[in-house]
Amino acid sequence: MIPAYLPNPFAAVFGGGRPIDGGRTYKDGKRILGDGKTWRGLFSGIFCGFLAGCIQIWLSSIDFEIMGIEMPSFGADYASALLVVLALASGALFGDMFKSFFKRRMGLKRGASLPLVDQLDFVAGAWVFTYLTDPEWFVSNFTMSIIVTVLIMTPLLHLTTNIIGYIIGVKKEPW
Ligand code: CTP
Ligand code: MG
């Protein structure tokens, strides 16, 4: 999940500038995505998640392990492993963007909290993209027990990193 976890915090650190929706509104008169979804955040976030995945692929290729735990394999060969890593990283931010679209339709302003959805949007996006990219890899790696573990651990991890982001001033809200 590391390539899917990193894009959000790095989008918060490096994001800003031109919003993806270009400031445009939807037919309901509200913003399509809002100022919290920017091109810079999207690209820098995906890049950081992808880079982390590349490092993991490399560590796995040199049989690196930490306290007896091996690095995960993202695929049988480099090409499929890189695609899976890219799907995890880009899926995370597309899931986040999809959520913002629906938050705006619900009349929620940028940054307004939507409990659990805010914490799991990127997990859902990463899983959908990864499943579509490599269904075989997905089903053999995301077993039911791993899925349940991720669904329980992610909101806790997300909340912790967001509180840190709020304290260091890259997030406007602690969620
Ligand atoms: N960010 C960005 N581009 C993205 C995603 C995030 O620039 N594609 C940056 C924005 O500065 C954003 C911050 O990361 O404010 C935190 O992201 P998030 O919590 O997802 O955005 P919110 O501002 O809460 O907006 P929303 O209500 O749409 O979720
Ligand atoms: Mg938010």
CSV table of N, CA and C and ligand atoms in Angstrom, one decimal, residues 8 11-12 15-16 20 33 35-38 41-42 93 96 99-100 103-104 109-112 118 170-171 173 175, ligand 1:
chain,number,residue,atom,x,y,z
A,8,ASN,N,-1.2,11.2,-1.4
A,8,ASN,CA,-2.0,12.2,-0.7
A,8,ASN,C,-1.2,13.2,0.1
A,11,ALA,N,0.8,15.3,-2.2
A,11,ALA,CA,0.0,16.3,-2.9
A,11,ALA,C,-0.2,17.5,-1.9
A,12,ALA,N,-0.4,17.2,-0.6
A,12,ALA,CA,-0.6,18.3,0.3
A,12,ALA,C,0.6,19.2,0.5
A,15,GLY,N,1.3,20.5,-3.5
A,15,GLY,CA,0.2,21.0,-4.3
A,15,GLY,C,0.0,22.5,-4.2
A,16,GLY,N,-1.0,22.9,-5.0
A,16,GLY,CA,-1.3,24.4,-5.1
A,16,GLY,C,-1.2,24.8,-6.5
A,20,ILE,N,-7.5,21.7,-11.0
A,20,ILE,CA,-7.8,20.8,-12.2
A,20,ILE,C,-9.0,21.2,-12.9
A,33,LEU,N,-14.6,20.4,-8.9
A,33,LEU,CA,-13.8,19.7,-7.9
A,33,LEU,C,-13.4,20.6,-6.7
A,35,ASP,N,-10.9,24.1,-5.2
A,35,ASP,CA,-9.4,24.5,-5.2
A,35,ASP,C,-8.5,23.5,-4.5
A,36,GLY,N,-9.0,22.5,-3.9
A,36,GLY,CA,-8.2,21.5,-3.2
A,36,GLY,C,-7.6,20.5,-4.1
A,37,LYS,N,-8.0,20.5,-5.4
A,37,LYS,CA,-7.5,19.5,-6.3
A,37,LYS,C,-6.8,20.2,-7.4
A,38,THR,N,-5.4,20.2,-7.4
A,38,THR,CA,-4.6,21.0,-8.3
A,38,THR,C,-3.8,20.0,-9.2
A,41,GLY,N,-0.5,19.1,-7.4
A,41,GLY,CA,-0.7,18.1,-6.4
A,41,GLY,C,-0.9,16.7,-7.0
A,42,LEU,N,-1.6,16.7,-8.1
A,42,LEU,CA,-1.9,15.4,-8.8
A,42,LEU,C,-0.6,14.8,-9.3
A,93,LEU,N,-5.0,9.0,-6.1
A,93,LEU,CA,-5.4,10.4,-6.3
A,93,LEU,C,-6.6,10.6,-7.2
A,96,ASP,N,-9.4,10.1,-4.7
A,96,ASP,CA,-9.5,11.3,-4.0
A,96,ASP,C,-10.3,12.4,-4.7
A,99,LYS,N,-14.0,11.5,-5.1
A,99,LYS,CA,-14.6,11.9,-3.8
A,99,LYS,C,-14.9,13.4,-3.8
A,100,SER,N,-14.0,14.2,-4.2
A,100,SER,CA,-14.2,15.7,-4.2
A,100,SER,C,-15.4,16.0,-5.1
A,103,LYS,N,-18.4,15.3,-3.1
A,103,LYS,CA,-18.5,16.2,-2.0
A,103,LYS,C,-19.1,17.6,-2.4
A,104,ARG,N,-18.6,18.0,-3.6
A,104,ARG,CA,-19.1,19.3,-4.1
A,104,ARG,C,-20.6,19.2,-4.5
A,109,LYS,N,-18.2,22.2,1.1
A,109,LYS,CA,-17.1,23.1,0.7
A,109,LYS,C,-15.8,22.4,0.8
A,110,ARG,N,-14.8,22.9,0.0
A,110,ARG,CA,-13.4,22.4,0.1
A,110,ARG,C,-13.0,22.2,1.5
A,111,GLY,N,-12.5,21.0,1.9
A,111,GLY,CA,-11.9,20.8,3.2
A,111,GLY,C,-13.0,20.3,4.2
A,112,ALA,N,-14.3,20.4,3.8
A,112,ALA,CA,-15.3,19.9,4.8
A,112,ALA,C,-15.1,18.4,5.0
A,118,ASP,N,-13.4,10.3,3.4
A,118,ASP,CA,-12.1,11.0,3.3
A,118,ASP,C,-10.9,10.1,3.6
A,170,VAL,N,0.8,22.1,6.4
A,170,VAL,CA,0.5,21.9,5.0
A,170,VAL,C,-1.0,21.5,4.8
A,171,LYS,N,-1.7,21.2,5.9
A,171,LYS,CA,-3.1,20.9,5.8
A,171,LYS,C,-3.9,21.9,6.6
A,173,GLU,N,-7.0,21.5,7.6
A,173,GLU,CA,-7.8,20.8,8.6
A,173,GLU,C,-7.1,19.6,9.1
A,175,TRP,N,-8.1,16.7,9.3
A,175,TRP,CA,-8.7,15.4,8.7
A,175,TRP,C,-8.4,15.2,7.3
B,1,CTP,N1,-4.0,18.6,-3.1
B,1,CTP,C1,-3.7,19.1,-4.3
B,1,CTP,N2,-4.1,18.4,-5.4
B,1,CTP,C2,-4.6,17.2,-5.3
B,1,CTP,C3,-4.9,16.7,-4.0
B,1,CTP,C4,-4.6,17.4,-2.9
B,1,CTP,O1,-3.2,20.2,-4.5
B,1,CTP,N3,-4.9,16.5,-6.4
B,1,CTP,C5,-3.6,19.5,-1.9
B,1,CTP,C6,-4.5,20.7,-1.7
B,1,CTP,O2,-3.7,21.7,-1.2
B,1,CTP,C7,-5.5,20.2,-0.6
B,1,CTP,C8,-4.5,19.3,0.2
B,1,CTP,O3,-3.7,18.7,-0.7
B,1,CTP,O4,-6.0,21.2,0.1
B,1,CTP,C9,-5.3,18.3,1.1
B,1,CTP,O5,-6.0,17.4,0.2
B,1,CTP,P1,-7.5,16.9,0.5
B,1,CTP,O6,-7.7,16.8,2.0
B,1,CTP,O7,-7.8,15.8,-0.3
B,1,CTP,O8,-8.3,18.2,0.0
B,1,CTP,P2,-9.3,19.2,0.6
B,1,CTP,O9,-8.7,20.6,0.6
B,1,CTP,O10,-9.8,18.7,1.9
B,1,CTP,O11,-10.5,19.2,-0.4
B,1,CTP,P3,-11.8,18.3,-0.6
B,1,CTP,O12,-12.9,18.9,0.3
B,1,CTP,O13,-12.1,18.4,-2.0
B,1,CTP,O14,-11.4,16.9,-0.2
